[in-house]
PDB file of C-alpha atoms in Angstrom:
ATOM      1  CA  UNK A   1     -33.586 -12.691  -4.154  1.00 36.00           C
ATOM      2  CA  UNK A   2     -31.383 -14.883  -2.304  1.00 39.00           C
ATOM      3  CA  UNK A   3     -27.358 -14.624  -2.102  1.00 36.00           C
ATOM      4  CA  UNK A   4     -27.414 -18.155  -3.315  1.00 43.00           C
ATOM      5  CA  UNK A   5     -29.279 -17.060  -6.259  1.00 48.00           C
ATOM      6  CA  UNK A   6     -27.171 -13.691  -6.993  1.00 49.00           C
ATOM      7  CA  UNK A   7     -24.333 -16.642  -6.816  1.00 70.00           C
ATOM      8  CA  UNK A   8     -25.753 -18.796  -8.722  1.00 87.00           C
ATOM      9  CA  UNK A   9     -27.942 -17.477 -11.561  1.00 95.00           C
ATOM     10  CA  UNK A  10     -31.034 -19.029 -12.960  1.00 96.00           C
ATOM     11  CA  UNK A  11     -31.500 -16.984 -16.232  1.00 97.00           C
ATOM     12  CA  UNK A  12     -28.690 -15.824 -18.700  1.00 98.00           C
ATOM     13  CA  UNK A  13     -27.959 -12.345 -18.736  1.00 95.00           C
ATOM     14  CA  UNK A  14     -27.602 -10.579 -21.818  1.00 97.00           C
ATOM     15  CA  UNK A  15     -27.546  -6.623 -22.501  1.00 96.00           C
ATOM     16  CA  UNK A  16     -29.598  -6.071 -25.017  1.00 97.00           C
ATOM     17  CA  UNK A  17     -26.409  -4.213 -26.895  1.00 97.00           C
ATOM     18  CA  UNK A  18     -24.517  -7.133 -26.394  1.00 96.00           C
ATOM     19  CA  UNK A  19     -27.217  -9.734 -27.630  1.00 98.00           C
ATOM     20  CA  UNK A  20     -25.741  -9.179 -31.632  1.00 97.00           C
ATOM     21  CA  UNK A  21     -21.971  -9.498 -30.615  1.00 97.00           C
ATOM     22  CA  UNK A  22     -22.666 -12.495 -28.020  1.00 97.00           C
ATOM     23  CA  UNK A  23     -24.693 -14.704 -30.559  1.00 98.00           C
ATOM     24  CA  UNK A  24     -24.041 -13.915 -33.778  1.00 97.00           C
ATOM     25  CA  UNK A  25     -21.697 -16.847 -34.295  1.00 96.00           C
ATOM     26  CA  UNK A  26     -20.577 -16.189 -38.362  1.00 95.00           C
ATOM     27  CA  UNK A  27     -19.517 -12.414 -37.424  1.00 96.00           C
ATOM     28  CA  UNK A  28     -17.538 -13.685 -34.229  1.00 97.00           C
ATOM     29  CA  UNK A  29     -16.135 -16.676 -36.063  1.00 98.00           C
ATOM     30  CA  UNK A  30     -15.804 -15.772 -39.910  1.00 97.00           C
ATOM     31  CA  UNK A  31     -13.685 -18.588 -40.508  1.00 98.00           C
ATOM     32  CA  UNK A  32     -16.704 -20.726 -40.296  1.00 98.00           C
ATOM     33  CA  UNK A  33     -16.690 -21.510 -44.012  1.00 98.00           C
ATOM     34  CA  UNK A  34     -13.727 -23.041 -44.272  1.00 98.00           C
ATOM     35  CA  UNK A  35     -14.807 -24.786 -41.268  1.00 98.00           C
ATOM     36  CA  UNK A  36     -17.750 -25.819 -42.668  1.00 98.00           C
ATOM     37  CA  UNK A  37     -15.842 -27.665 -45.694  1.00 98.00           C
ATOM     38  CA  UNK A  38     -13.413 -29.486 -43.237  1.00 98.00           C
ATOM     39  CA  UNK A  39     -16.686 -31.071 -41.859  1.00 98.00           C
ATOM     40  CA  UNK A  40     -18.049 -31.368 -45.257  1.00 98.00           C
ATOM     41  CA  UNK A  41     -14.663 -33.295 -46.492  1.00 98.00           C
ATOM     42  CA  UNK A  42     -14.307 -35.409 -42.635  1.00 98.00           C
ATOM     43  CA  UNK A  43     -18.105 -36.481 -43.387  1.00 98.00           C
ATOM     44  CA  UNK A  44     -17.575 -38.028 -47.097  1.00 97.00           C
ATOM     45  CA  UNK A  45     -14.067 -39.828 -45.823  1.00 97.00           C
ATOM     46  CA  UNK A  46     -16.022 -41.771 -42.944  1.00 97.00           C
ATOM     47  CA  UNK A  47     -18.859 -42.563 -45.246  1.00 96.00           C
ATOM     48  CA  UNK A  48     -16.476 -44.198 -47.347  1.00 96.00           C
ATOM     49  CA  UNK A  49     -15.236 -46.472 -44.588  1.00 96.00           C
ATOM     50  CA  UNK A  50     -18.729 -46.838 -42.431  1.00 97.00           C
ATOM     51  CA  UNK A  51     -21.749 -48.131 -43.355  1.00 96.00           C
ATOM     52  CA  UNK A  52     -24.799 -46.281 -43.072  1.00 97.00           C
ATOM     53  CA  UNK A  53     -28.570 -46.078 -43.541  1.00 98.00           C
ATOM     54  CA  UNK A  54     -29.602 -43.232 -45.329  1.00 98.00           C
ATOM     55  CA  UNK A  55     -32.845 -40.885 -45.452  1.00 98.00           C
ATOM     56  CA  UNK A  56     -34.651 -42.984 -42.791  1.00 98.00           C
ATOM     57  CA  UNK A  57     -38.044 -40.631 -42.807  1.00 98.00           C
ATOM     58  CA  UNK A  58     -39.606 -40.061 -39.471  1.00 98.00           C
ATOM     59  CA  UNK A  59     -42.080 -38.150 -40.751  1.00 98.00           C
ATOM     60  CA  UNK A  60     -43.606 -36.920 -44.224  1.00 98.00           C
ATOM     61  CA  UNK A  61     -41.819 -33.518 -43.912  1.00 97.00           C
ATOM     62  CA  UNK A  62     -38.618 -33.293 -46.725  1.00 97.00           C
ATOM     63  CA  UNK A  63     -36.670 -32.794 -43.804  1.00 98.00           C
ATOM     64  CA  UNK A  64     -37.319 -35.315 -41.079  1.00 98.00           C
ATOM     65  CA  UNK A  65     -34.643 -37.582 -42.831  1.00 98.00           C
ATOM     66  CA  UNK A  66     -32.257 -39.461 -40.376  1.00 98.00           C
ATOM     67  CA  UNK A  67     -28.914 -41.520 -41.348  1.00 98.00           C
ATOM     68  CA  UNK A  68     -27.952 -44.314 -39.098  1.00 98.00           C
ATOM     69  CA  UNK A  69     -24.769 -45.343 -38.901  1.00 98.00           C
ATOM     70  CA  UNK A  70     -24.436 -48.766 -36.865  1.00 98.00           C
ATOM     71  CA  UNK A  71     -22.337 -50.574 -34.940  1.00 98.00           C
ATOM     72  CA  UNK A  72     -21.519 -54.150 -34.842  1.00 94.00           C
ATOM     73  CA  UNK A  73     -23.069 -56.053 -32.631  1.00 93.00           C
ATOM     74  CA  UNK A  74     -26.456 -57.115 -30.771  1.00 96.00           C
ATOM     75  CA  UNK A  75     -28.900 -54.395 -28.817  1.00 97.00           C
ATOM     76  CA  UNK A  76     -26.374 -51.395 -28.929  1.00 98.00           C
ATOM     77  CA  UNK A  77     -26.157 -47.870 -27.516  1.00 98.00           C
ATOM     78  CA  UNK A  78     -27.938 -45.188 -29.533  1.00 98.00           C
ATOM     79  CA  UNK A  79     -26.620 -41.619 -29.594  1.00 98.00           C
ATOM     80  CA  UNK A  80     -28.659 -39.449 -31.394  1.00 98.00           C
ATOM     81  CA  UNK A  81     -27.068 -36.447 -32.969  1.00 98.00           C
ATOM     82  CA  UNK A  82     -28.777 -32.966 -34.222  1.00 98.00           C
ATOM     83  CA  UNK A  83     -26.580 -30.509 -36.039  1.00 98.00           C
ATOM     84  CA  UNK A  84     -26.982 -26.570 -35.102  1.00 98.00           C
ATOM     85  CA  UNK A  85     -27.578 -23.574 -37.449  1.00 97.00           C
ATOM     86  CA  UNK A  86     -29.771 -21.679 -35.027  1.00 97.00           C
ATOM     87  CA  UNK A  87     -32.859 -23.517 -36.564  1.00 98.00           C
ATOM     88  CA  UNK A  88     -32.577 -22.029 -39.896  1.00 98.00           C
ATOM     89  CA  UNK A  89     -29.366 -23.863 -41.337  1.00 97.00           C
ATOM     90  CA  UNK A  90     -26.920 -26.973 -41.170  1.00 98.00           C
ATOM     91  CA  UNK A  91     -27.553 -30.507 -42.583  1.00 98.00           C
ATOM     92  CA  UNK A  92     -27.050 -34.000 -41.101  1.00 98.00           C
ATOM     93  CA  UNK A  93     -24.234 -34.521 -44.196  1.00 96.00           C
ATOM     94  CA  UNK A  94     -22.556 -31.514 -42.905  1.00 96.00           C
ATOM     95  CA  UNK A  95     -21.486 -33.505 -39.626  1.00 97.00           C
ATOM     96  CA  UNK A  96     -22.075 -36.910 -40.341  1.00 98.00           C
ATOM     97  CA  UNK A  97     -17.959 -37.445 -39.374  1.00 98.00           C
ATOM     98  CA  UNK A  98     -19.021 -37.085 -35.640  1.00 98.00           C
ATOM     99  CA  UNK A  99     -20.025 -40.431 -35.815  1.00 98.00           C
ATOM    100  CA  UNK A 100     -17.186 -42.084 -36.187  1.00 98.00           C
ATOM    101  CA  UNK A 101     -15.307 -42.784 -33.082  1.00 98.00           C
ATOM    102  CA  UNK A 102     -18.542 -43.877 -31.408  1.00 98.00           C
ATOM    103  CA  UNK A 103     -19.796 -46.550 -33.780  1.00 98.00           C
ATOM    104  CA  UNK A 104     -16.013 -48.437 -34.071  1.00 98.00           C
ATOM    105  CA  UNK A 105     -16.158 -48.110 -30.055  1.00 98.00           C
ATOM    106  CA  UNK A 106     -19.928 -49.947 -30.134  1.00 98.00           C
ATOM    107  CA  UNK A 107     -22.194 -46.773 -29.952  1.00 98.00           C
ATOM    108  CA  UNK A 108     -24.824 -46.468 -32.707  1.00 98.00           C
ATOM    109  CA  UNK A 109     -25.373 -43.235 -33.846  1.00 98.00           C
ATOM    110  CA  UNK A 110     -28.350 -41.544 -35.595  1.00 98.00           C
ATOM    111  CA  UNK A 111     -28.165 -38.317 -37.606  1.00 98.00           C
ATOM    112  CA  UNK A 112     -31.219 -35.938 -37.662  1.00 98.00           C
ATOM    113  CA  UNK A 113     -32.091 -33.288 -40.004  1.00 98.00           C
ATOM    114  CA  UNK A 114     -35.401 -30.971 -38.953  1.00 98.00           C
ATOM    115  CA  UNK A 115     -37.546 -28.949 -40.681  1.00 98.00           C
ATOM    116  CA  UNK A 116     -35.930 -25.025 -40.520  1.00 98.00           C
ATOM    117  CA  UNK A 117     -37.083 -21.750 -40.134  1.00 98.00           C
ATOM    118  CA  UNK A 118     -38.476 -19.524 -41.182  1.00 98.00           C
ATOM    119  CA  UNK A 119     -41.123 -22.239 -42.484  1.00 98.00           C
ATOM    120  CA  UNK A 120     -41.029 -23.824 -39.578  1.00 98.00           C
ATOM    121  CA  UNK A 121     -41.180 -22.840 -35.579  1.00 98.00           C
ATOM    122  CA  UNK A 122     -38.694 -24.355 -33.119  1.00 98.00           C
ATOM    123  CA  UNK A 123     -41.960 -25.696 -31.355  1.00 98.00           C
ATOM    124  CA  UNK A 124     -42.368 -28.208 -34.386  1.00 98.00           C
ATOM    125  CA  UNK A 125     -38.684 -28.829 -34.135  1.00 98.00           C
ATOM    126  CA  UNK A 126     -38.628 -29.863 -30.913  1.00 98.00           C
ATOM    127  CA  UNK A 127     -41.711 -32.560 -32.144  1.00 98.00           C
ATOM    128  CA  UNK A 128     -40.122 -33.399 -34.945  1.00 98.00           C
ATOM    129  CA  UNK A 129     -37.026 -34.768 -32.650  1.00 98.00           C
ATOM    130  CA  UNK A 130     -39.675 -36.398 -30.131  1.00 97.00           C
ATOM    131  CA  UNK A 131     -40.954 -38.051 -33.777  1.00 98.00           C
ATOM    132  CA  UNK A 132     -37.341 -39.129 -34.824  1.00 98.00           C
ATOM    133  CA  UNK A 133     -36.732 -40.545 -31.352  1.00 97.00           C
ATOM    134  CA  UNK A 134     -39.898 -42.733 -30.653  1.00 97.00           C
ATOM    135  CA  UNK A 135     -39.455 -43.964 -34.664  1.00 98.00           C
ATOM    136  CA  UNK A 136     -35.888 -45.382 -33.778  1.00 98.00           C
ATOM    137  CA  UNK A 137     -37.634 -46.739 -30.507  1.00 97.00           C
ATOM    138  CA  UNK A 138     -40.474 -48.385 -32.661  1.00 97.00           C
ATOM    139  CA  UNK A 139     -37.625 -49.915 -34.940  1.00 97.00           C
ATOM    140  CA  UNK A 140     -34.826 -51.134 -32.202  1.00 97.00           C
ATOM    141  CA  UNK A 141     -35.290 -54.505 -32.919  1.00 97.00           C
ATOM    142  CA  UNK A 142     -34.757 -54.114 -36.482  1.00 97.00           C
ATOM    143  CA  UNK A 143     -32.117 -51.774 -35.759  1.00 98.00           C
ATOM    144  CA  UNK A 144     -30.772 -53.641 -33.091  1.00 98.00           C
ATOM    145  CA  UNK A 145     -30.422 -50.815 -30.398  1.00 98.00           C
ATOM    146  CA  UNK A 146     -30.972 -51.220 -26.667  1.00 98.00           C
ATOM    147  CA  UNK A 147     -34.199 -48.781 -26.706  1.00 96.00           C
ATOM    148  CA  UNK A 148     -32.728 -48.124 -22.667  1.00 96.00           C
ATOM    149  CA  UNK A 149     -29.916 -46.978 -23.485  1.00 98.00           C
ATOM    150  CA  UNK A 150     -30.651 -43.479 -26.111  1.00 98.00           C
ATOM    151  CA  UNK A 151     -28.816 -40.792 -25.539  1.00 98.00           C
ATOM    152  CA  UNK A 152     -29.046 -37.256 -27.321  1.00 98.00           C
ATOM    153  CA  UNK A 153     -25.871 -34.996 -28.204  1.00 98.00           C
ATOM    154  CA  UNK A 154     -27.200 -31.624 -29.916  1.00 98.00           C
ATOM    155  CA  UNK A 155     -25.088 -28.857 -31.019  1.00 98.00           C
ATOM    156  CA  UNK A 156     -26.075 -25.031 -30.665  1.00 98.00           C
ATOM    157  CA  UNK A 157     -29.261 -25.067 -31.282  1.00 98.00           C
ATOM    158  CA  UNK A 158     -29.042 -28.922 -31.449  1.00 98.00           C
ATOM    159  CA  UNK A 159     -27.922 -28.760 -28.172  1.00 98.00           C
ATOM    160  CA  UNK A 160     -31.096 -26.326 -27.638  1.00 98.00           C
ATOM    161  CA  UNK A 161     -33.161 -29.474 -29.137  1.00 98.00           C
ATOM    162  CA  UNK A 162     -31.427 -31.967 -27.092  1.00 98.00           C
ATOM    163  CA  UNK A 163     -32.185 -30.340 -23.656  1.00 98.00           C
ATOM    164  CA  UNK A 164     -35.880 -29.538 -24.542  1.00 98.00           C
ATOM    165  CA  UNK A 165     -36.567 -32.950 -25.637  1.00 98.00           C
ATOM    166  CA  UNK A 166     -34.951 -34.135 -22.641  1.00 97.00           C
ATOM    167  CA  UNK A 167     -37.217 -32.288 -20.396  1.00 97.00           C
ATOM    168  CA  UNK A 168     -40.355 -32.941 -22.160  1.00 97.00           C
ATOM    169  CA  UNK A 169     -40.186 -36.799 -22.546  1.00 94.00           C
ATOM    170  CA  UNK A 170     -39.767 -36.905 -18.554  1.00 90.00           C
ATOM    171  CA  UNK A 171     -43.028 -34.392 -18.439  1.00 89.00           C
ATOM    172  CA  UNK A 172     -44.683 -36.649 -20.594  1.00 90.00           C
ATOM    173  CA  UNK A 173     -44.019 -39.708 -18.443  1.00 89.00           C
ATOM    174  CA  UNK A 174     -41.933 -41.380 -21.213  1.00 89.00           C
ATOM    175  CA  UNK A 175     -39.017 -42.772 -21.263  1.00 87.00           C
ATOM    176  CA  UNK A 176     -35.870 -41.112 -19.691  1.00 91.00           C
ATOM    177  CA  UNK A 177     -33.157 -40.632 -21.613  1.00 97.00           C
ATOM    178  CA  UNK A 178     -29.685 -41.969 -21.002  1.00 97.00           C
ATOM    179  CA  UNK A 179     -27.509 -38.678 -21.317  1.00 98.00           C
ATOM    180  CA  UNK A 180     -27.840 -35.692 -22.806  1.00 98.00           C
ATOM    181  CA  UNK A 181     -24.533 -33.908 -24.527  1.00 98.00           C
ATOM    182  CA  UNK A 182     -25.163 -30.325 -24.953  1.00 98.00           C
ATOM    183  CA  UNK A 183     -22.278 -29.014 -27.287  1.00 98.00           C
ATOM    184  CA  UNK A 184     -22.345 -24.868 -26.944  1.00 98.00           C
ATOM    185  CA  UNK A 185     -26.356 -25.528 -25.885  1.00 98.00           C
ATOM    186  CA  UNK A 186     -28.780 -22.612 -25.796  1.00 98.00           C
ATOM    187  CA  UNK A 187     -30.718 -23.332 -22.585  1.00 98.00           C
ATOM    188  CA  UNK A 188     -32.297 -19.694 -22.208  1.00 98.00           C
ATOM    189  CA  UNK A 189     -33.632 -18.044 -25.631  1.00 98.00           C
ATOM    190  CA  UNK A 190     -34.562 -14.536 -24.266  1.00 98.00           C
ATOM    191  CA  UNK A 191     -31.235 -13.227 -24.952  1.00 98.00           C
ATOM    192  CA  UNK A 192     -31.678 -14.245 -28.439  1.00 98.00           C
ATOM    193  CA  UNK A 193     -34.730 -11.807 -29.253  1.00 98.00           C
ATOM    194  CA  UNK A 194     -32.978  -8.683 -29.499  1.00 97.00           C
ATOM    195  CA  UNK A 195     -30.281 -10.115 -32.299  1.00 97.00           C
ATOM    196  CA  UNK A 196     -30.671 -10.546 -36.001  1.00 97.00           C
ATOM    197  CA  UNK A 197     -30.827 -14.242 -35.072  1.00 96.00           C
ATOM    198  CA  UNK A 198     -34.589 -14.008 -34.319  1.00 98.00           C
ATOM    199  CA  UNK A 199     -35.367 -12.573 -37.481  1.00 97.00           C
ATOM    200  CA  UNK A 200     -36.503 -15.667 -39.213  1.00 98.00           C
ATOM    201  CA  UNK A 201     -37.400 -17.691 -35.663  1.00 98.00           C
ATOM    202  CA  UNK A 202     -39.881 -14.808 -34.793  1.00 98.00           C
ATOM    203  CA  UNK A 203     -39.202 -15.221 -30.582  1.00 98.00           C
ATOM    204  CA  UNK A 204     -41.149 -12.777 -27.965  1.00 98.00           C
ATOM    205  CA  UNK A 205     -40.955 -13.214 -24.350  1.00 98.00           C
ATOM    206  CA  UNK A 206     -43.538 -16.004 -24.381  1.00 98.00           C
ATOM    207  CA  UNK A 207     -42.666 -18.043 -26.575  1.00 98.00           C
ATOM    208  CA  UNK A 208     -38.842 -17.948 -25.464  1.00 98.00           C
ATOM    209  CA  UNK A 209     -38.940 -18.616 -21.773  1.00 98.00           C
ATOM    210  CA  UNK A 210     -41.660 -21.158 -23.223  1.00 98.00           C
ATOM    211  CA  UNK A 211     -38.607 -23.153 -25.175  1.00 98.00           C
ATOM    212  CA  UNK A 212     -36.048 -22.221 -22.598  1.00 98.00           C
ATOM    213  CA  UNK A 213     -34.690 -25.637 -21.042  1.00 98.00           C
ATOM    214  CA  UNK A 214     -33.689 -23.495 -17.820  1.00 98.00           C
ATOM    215  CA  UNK A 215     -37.685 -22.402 -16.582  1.00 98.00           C
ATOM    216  CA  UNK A 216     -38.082 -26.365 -17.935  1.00 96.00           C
ATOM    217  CA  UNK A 217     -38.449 -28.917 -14.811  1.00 95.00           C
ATOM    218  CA  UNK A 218     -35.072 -30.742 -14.866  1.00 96.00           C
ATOM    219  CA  UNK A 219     -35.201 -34.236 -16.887  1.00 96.00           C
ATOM    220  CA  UNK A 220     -35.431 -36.933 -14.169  1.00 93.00           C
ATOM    221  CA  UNK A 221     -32.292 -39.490 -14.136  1.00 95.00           C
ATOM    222  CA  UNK A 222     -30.532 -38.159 -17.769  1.00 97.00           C
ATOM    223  CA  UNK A 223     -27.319 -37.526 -16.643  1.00 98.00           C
ATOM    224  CA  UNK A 224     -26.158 -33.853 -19.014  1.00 98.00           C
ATOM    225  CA  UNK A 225     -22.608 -33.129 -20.038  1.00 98.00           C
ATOM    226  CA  UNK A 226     -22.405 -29.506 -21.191  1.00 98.00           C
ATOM    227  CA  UNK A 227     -19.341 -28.841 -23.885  1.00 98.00           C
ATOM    228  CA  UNK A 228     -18.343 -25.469 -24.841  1.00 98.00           C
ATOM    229  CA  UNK A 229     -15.435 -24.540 -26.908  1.00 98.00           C
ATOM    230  CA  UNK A 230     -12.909 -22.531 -24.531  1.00 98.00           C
ATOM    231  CA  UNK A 231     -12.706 -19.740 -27.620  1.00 98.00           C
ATOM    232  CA  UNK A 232     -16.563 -19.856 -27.654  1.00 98.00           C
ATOM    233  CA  UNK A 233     -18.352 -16.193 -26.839  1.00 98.00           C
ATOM    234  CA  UNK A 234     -18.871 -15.251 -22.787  1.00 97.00           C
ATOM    235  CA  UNK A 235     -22.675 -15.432 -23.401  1.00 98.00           C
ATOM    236  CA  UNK A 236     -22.490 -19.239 -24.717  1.00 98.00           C
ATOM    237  CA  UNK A 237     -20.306 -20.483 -21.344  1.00 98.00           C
ATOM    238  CA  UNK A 238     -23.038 -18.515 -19.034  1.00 98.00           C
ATOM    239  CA  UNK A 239     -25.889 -20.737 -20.985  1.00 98.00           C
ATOM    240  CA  UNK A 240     -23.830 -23.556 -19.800  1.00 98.00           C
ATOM    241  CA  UNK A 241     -23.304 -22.290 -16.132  1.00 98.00           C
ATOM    242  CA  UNK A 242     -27.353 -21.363 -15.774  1.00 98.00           C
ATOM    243  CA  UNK A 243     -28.218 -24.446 -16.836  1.00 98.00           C
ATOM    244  CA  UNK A 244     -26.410 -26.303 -13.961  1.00 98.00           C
ATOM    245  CA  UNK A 245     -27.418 -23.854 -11.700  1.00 98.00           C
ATOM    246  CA  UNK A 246     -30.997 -24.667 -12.721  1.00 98.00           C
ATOM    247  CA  UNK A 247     -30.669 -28.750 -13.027  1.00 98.00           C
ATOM    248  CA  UNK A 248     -27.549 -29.362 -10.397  1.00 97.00           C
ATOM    249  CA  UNK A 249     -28.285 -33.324  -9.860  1.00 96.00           C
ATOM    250  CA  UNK A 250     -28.837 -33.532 -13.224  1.00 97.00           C
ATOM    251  CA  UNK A 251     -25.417 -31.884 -14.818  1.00 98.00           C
ATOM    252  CA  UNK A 252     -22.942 -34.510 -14.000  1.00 97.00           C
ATOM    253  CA  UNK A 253     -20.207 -32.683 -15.975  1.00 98.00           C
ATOM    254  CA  UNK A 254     -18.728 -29.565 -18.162  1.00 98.00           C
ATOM    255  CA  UNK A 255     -16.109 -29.812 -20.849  1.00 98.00           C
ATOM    256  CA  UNK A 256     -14.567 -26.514 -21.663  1.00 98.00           C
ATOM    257  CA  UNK A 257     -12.133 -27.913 -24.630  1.00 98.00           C
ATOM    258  CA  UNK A 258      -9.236 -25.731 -25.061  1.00 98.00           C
ATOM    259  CA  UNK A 259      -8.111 -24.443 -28.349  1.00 98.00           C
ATOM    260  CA  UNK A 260     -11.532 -24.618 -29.955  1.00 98.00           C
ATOM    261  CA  UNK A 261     -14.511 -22.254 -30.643  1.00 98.00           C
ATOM    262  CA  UNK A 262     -18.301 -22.167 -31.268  1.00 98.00           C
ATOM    263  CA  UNK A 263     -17.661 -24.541 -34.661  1.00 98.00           C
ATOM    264  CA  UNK A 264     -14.182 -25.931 -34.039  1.00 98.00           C
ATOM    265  CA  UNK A 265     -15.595 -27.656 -31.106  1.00 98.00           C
ATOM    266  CA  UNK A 266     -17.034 -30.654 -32.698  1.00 98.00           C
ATOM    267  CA  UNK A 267     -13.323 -32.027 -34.354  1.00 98.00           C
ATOM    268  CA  UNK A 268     -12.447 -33.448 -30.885  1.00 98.00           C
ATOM    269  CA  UNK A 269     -15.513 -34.883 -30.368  1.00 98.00           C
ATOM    270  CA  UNK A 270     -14.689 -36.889 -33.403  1.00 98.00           C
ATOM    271  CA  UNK A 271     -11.205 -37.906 -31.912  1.00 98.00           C
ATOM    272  CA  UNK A 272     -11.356 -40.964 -29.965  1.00 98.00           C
ATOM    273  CA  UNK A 273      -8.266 -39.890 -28.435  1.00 97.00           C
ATOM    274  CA  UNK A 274      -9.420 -36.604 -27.166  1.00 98.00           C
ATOM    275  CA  UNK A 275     -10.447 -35.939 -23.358  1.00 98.00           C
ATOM    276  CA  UNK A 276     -14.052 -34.975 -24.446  1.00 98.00           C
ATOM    277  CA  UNK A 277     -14.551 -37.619 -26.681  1.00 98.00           C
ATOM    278  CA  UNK A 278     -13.291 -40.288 -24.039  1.00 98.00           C
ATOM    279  CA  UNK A 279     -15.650 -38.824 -21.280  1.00 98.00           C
ATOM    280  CA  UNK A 280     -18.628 -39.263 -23.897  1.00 98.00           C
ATOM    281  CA  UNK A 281     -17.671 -42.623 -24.549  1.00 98.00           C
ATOM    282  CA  UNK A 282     -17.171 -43.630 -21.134  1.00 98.00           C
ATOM    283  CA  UNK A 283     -21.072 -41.994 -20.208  1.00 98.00           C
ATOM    284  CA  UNK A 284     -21.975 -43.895 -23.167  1.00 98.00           C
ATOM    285  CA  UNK A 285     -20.679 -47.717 -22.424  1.00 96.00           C
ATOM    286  CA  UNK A 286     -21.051 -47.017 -18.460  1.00 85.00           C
TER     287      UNK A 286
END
């Protein structure tokens, strides 16, 4: 081991008695349910103003639903959104409201649900977001996106999804994406096995460093913005530092956005006003 790589860490550490009080997000945050129904409430008044496209299937599954909400105008940006709930929870209605400030600016934005665990693995997760993504590709003329211009923003787990799927569709020789916004990401899942999170995902060493983003080759010209909540747990703003330590030309920016936490994060995103949302918009339209 190398000084530069004592400095700079490729792999997130995590004691395994610190694994529960690092990631269990409900227990550090218990005021997620009210949280939850500010979301909830932000989602049904911007579906009363915007128009949207709901339950677009991308698959048979009763999950792999998608809502797109577009913007005026010909061959527009695509940002591609995919709620969190550590694989087993959360619902594109949930967080629909994240939409808005990017479709009045000229961003389209697609909202994914997933299939969940326990039924399902986070392998066919990740598939099931290559599925929505080369679906909105096959329909961009219809849709009247710029199929050169996707971009994925992913929260927790989402963010997870996002990175992975990144990765993958450069391994695969397909199209790069445009950016990548990893909102309070998980980039390296071994920390995850010792906590009652892994209960219903059923992780062991293999299969985690196998979805970890970090051991993942870096994903060719996608330019990532990592976005953690200044409030959010130590463990989820190391994810964010190994992860440019492991892709450094490929990490073009963090957002640590004050006076926010590991669910509180995403109301600035939604304010067009706000630094973070700005800096996504200007990655975006750029």
């Amino acid at each position: 081991m190398t000084v530069n790589d004592i400095a700079a860490p490729k792999r997130v550490l995590c004691p395994v008695e610190q694994s529960e009080a690092g990631y269990n997000l409900k227990a550090a945050f218990p005021d997620f349910p009210q949280v939850l129904a500010r979301w909830q409430q932000a989602t049904s008044a911007m579906r009363a103003e915007l128009p949207a496209q709901d339950d677009i299937a991308y698959g048979d599954g009763a999950l792999q639903k998608l809502d797109f909400y577009p913007a005026p105008g010909p061959r527009r940006p695509l940002l591609v959104f995919i709620h969190g709930g550590y694989w087993q929870g959360g619902d594109k209605r949930d967080i629909g409201f994240i939409a808005a400030p990017y479709v009045r600016a000229g961003v389209s934005v697609a909202v994914i649900n997933y299939s969940l665990a326990p039924a399902a693995r986070i392998e066919q997760m990740v598939d099931e977001v290559h599925a929505a993504l080369d679906l909105l590709q096959q329909q961009a003329d219809s849709l009247d996106i710029d199929v050169t211009r996707i971009s994925l923003m992913g929260h927790s787990a989402g963010g997870h999804l996002a990175a992975q799927v990144a990765a993958e569709r450069v391994a695969r020789n397909q199209r790069a994406l445009q950016a990548v916004f990893a909102i309070s990401g998980l980039f390296d899942l071994a920390p995850l096995i010792p906590s009652s999170l892994n209960h219903a995902l059923g992780l062991d060493a293999t299969r985690a460093d196998a979805l970890s983003p970090v051991l993942m080759g870096a994903p060719g010209v996608t330019r990532v913005h990592t976005i953690v909540g200044h409030d959010e747990t130590a463990q989820f703003h190391l994810q964010a530092q190994v992860i440019a330590n492991c892709w450094p030309q490929q990490v073009v920016a963090h957002h640590d956005v004050p006076q926010t936490h590991h669910y509180t994060v995403l109301f600035p995103l939604a304010q067009a006003d706000s630094p973070v949302c700005r800096a996504v918009l200007q990655a975006l339209l750029d």
